[in-house]
Amino acid sequence: MATVLIVGGSRGIGLGLVERYAADGWSVHTTTRSGESPGAAVETHRLDVREPDQIADLARSVPVCDVVIHVAGVYQGRSRAEMFAVNVTGAIAVCQALIDGGRVVGKLAILTSQMGARRGRTESLGDYGDSKAALNDEFRRRAPGWGERGVTAAVIHPGWVRTEMGGSSAPLSVEESVDGIVSVMAKLTAQDHGRFLTWDGRDHPW
Ligand SMILES: NC(=O)c1ccc[n+]([C@@H]2O[C@H](COP(=O)([O-])OP(=O)(O)OC[C@H]3O[C@@H](n4cnc5c(N)ncnc54)[C@H](OP(=O)(O)O)[C@@H]3O)[C@@H](O)[C@H]2O)c1
């Protein structure tokens, strides 16, 4: 049975991915900040991505995974510092610790955002956009090393999705975004390593 880890499975897209992979028969591990299971019958680990000790515990306790998807992120109502701590430092630290701990044998994705695409611009993209742009930069910096460890990694824009973060006017349901992300992960090959992809499998400009 293949094993997947969804980092940030309490709600939104993360919970949708947990439910989908469980329904598809995968061995599913996820993380929540409380450590409580999000409901589905899955192994749940306690993790706030800003806590290095909890990241180290996760990298020790999670099994070797075929697929890891880092979903946890924050958008509105947070300081710029918190946004960078969660969306950049936390996301990269979790992925690096899992790779260093030999817990990823296959594919890894980090959910980023189209709002972090600079497209050559130098002005601020707002706190959230700047944090996702910084995540993309750090991903591109580390991707060669991750590839040398045998990991195929990409950043994925999940679409604009009806979650607490995306709001009720977003065009995509969680199920539509999850369907796309699961399909992108299934098709991901070594040629895709280091790419910025969309939930429906297109290349996104940096
Ligand atoms: N929705 C969209 O339209 C959209 C568009 C582009 C990109 N994205 C990206 O997609 C990802 C998921 O978005 P979403 O819409 O599903 O968001 P959401 O519904 O707001 O859920 C955010 C998730 O991140 C977790 N989280 C927040 N801070 C955390 C921390 N410090 N440590 C660990 N987990 C933390 C939350 O856990 P708690 O329940 O404990 O708060 C929750 O599980 C995010 O990275 C977001 O930036 C979303």
Coordinates of C-alpha atoms and ligand atoms in Angstrom, one line a residue:
M1 CA 0.0 0.0 0.0
A2 CA 1.4 3.4 -1.0
T3 CA 1.9 6.0 1.8
V4 CA 1.1 9.7 1.6
L5 CA 1.7 12.5 4.1
I6 CA -0.5 15.6 3.9
V7 CA 1.0 18.4 6.0
G8 CA -1.9 20.5 7.2
G9 CA -4.9 18.3 7.0
S10 CA -7.3 19.9 9.5
R11 CA -9.5 21.7 6.9
G12 CA -9.7 23.1 3.4
I13 CA -7.6 21.6 0.6
G14 CA -5.5 19.6 3.0
L15 CA -8.6 17.8 4.5
G16 CA -9.9 17.2 0.9
L17 CA -6.6 15.6 0.0
V18 CA -6.6 13.4 3.2
E19 CA -10.2 12.2 2.4
R20 CA -9.4 11.6 -1.2
Y21 CA -6.2 9.6 -0.7
A22 CA -8.0 7.6 2.1
A23 CA -10.9 6.8 -0.2
D24 CA -8.4 5.7 -2.9
G25 CA -6.9 3.1 -0.5
W26 CA -3.6 4.9 0.4
S27 CA -2.0 4.7 3.9
V28 CA -2.6 8.3 4.9
H29 CA -0.7 10.3 7.4
T30 CA -1.5 13.9 8.2
T31 CA -0.7 16.7 10.6
T32 CA -2.9 19.1 12.6
R33 CA -1.8 21.8 15.0
S34 CA -3.9 20.1 17.8
G35 CA -2.7 16.6 17.0
E36 CA -6.4 15.6 16.8
S37 CA -7.5 13.5 13.8
P38 CA -9.4 15.6 11.2
G39 CA -12.1 12.9 11.2
A40 CA -11.0 10.4 8.5
A41 CA -9.4 7.2 9.7
V42 CA -5.8 8.4 9.3
E43 CA -2.6 8.6 11.3
T44 CA -2.4 12.1 12.7
H45 CA 0.8 13.9 13.9
R46 CA 0.9 17.1 15.9
L47 CA 2.6 19.9 14.0
D48 CA 2.8 23.7 14.0
V49 CA 5.2 24.4 11.2
R50 CA 6.8 27.2 13.2
E51 CA 8.0 24.8 15.9
P52 CA 11.4 23.2 15.1
D53 CA 11.0 20.5 17.8
Q54 CA 7.7 19.4 16.3
I55 CA 9.2 19.3 12.8
A56 CA 12.0 17.1 14.2
D57 CA 9.4 14.8 15.9
L58 CA 7.5 14.5 12.6
A59 CA 10.6 13.6 10.6
R60 CA 11.3 10.9 13.2
S61 CA 7.8 9.4 13.5
V62 CA 6.3 9.5 10.1
P63 CA 7.0 6.4 7.9
V64 CA 8.8 6.6 4.6
C65 CA 6.3 8.2 2.1
D66 CA 5.7 7.8 -1.6
V67 CA 4.0 11.2 -1.8
V68 CA 4.3 14.3 0.5
I69 CA 2.1 17.3 0.0
H70 CA 2.8 20.4 2.1
V71 CA -0.5 22.3 2.2
A72 CA -0.3 24.4 5.5
G73 CA -0.4 28.1 4.9
V74 CA -1.9 31.4 6.0
Y75 CA -3.4 34.3 4.1
Q76 CA -5.3 37.1 5.8
G77 CA -5.3 38.7 9.2
R78 CA -1.7 37.8 10.0
S79 CA 1.4 39.9 10.3
R80 CA 4.0 39.8 7.5
A81 CA 6.3 38.1 9.9
E82 CA 3.9 35.3 10.7
M83 CA 3.1 34.9 7.0
F84 CA 6.8 34.4 6.2
A85 CA 7.2 32.1 9.3
V86 CA 4.5 29.8 8.1
N87 CA 4.5 30.0 4.3
V88 CA 8.3 30.2 3.8
T89 CA 10.4 29.2 6.7
G90 CA 8.0 26.6 8.1
A91 CA 7.1 25.0 4.7
I92 CA 10.8 24.7 3.7
A93 CA 11.9 23.4 7.1
V94 CA 9.3 20.7 7.1
C95 CA 10.2 19.5 3.6
Q96 CA 14.0 19.7 4.3
A97 CA 13.6 17.7 7.5
L98 CA 11.5 15.0 5.8
I99 CA 14.1 14.7 3.0
D100 CA 17.1 14.7 5.4
G101 CA 15.3 12.1 7.5
G102 CA 14.9 9.9 4.5
R103 CA 11.1 10.1 4.7
V104 CA 10.4 10.9 1.1
V105 CA 11.2 8.2 -1.4
G106 CA 9.1 9.6 -4.3
K107 CA 7.3 12.8 -4.9
L108 CA 7.0 16.0 -3.0
A109 CA 4.8 19.1 -3.6
I110 CA 4.4 22.4 -1.8
L111 CA 1.2 24.4 -2.4
T112 CA 2.2 27.8 -3.5
S113 CA 0.0 30.5 -5.1
Q114 CA -0.4 32.3 -8.4
M115 CA -0.2 35.5 -6.2
G116 CA 3.5 34.7 -5.6
A117 CA 4.3 34.7 -9.3
R118 CA 6.6 37.8 -9.9
R119 CA 6.5 37.5 -13.7
G120 CA 9.5 39.8 -13.7
R121 CA 8.0 42.5 -11.4
T122 CA 10.1 44.0 -8.7
E123 CA 7.3 45.8 -6.7
S124 CA 5.7 44.2 -3.7
L125 CA 3.0 41.6 -4.3
G126 CA 1.5 42.2 -0.9
D127 CA 2.5 40.3 2.2
Y128 CA 0.9 37.0 1.1
G129 CA 2.2 37.3 -2.5
D130 CA 5.7 38.2 -1.3
S131 CA 5.7 35.2 1.1
K132 CA 4.7 32.8 -1.7
A133 CA 7.3 34.4 -4.1
A134 CA 9.9 33.8 -1.3
L135 CA 8.7 30.2 -1.0
N136 CA 9.1 29.7 -4.7
D137 CA 12.6 31.3 -4.6
E138 CA 13.7 29.0 -1.8
F139 CA 12.1 26.0 -3.5
R140 CA 14.1 26.7 -6.7
R141 CA 17.3 27.1 -4.6
R142 CA 16.9 23.8 -2.9
A143 CA 15.3 21.7 -5.7
P144 CA 18.7 20.6 -7.2
G145 CA 19.8 19.2 -3.9
W146 CA 16.4 17.5 -3.3
G147 CA 16.7 16.0 -6.8
E148 CA 20.1 14.5 -6.0
R149 CA 18.4 12.8 -3.0
G150 CA 16.0 11.1 -5.5
V151 CA 13.0 13.3 -4.7
T152 CA 10.8 14.6 -7.6
A153 CA 9.5 18.0 -6.3
A154 CA 7.2 20.7 -7.6
V155 CA 5.3 23.7 -6.3
I156 CA 1.6 23.7 -7.2
H157 CA -0.9 26.5 -7.4
P158 CA -4.1 24.8 -6.3
G159 CA -6.5 27.2 -8.1
W160 CA -8.7 29.7 -6.4
V161 CA -10.7 27.4 -4.2
R162 CA -13.8 27.8 -1.9
T163 CA -12.2 27.3 1.5
E164 CA -12.0 29.6 4.5
M165 CA -8.9 31.1 2.8
G166 CA -10.3 31.3 -0.7
G167 CA -13.8 32.5 0.3
S168 CA -17.2 31.7 -1.1
S169 CA -16.9 33.4 -4.5
A170 CA -13.9 31.2 -5.6
P171 CA -14.7 29.3 -8.8
L172 CA -13.3 25.9 -7.7
S173 CA -14.7 23.5 -5.2
V174 CA -12.2 21.7 -2.8
E175 CA -13.1 18.4 -4.7
E176 CA -12.2 20.0 -8.1
S177 CA -8.8 21.3 -6.8
V178 CA -8.1 18.0 -5.0
D179 CA -8.9 15.9 -8.2
G180 CA -6.5 18.0 -10.1
I181 CA -3.7 17.9 -7.5
V182 CA -4.0 14.1 -7.1
S183 CA -3.8 13.7 -10.9
V184 CA -0.8 16.0 -11.2
M185 CA 1.0 14.0 -8.4
A186 CA 0.2 10.7 -10.1
K187 CA 1.6 11.9 -13.5
L188 CA 4.7 13.7 -12.0
T189 CA 7.9 12.3 -13.4
A190 CA 11.6 13.3 -13.0
Q191 CA 11.2 15.7 -16.0
D192 CA 8.8 17.7 -13.9
H193 CA 11.3 18.2 -11.0
G194 CA 11.7 21.9 -10.1
R195 CA 8.6 23.1 -11.9
F196 CA 5.8 25.5 -10.9
L197 CA 2.5 23.7 -11.9
T198 CA -1.2 24.4 -11.7
W199 CA -3.8 22.1 -10.2
D200 CA -4.8 21.2 -13.8
G201 CA -1.3 20.3 -14.9
R202 CA -0.1 23.4 -16.7
D203 CA 3.2 25.2 -16.3
H204 CA 2.8 28.4 -14.3
P205 CA 5.2 31.4 -15.0
W206 CA 7.5 32.2 -12.1
Ligands
LIG1 N1 -7.9 28.5 -1.2 C1 -7.3 29.1 -2.2 O1 -8.0 29.7 -3.1 C2 -5.8 29.1 -2.4 C3 -5.2 29.7 -3.6 C4 -3.9 29.6 -3.8 C5 -3.1 28.9 -2.8 N2 -3.6 28.4 -1.7 C6 -2.7 27.7 -0.8 O2 -3.2 26.3 -0.6 C7 -2.9 26.0 0.8 C8 -4.2 25.5 1.5 O3 -5.2 26.5 1.4 P1 -6.6 26.4 2.0 O4 -7.5 27.3 1.2 O5 -7.0 25.0 2.2 O6 -6.4 27.1 3.4 P2 -7.3 27.0 4.8 O7 -8.6 26.4 4.5 O8 -7.2 28.3 5.4 O9 -6.4 25.9 5.6 C9 -5.1 26.3 6.0 C10 -4.5 25.1 6.6 O10 -3.2 25.4 7.0 C11 -3.0 25.1 8.4 N3 -2.1 25.9 9.1 C12 -2.1 27.3 9.2 N4 -1.1 27.7 10.0 C13 -0.4 26.6 10.4 C14 0.8 26.4 11.1 N5 1.4 27.4 11.7 N6 1.2 25.1 11.3 C15 0.6 24.1 10.7 N7 -0.5 24.2 10.0 C16 -1.0 25.5 9.8 C17 -4.4 25.2 9.0 O11 -4.5 24.6 10.2 P3 -5.5 25.1 11.4 O12 -6.8 24.5 11.1 O13 -4.9 24.6 12.6 O14 -5.5 26.6 11.3 C18 -5.2 24.6 7.9 O15 -5.1 23.2 7.9 C19 -2.2 27.2 1.5 O16 -0.8 27.0 1.4 C20 -2.7 28.3 0.6 O17 -1.7 29.4 0.6 C21 -5.0 28.4 -1.5

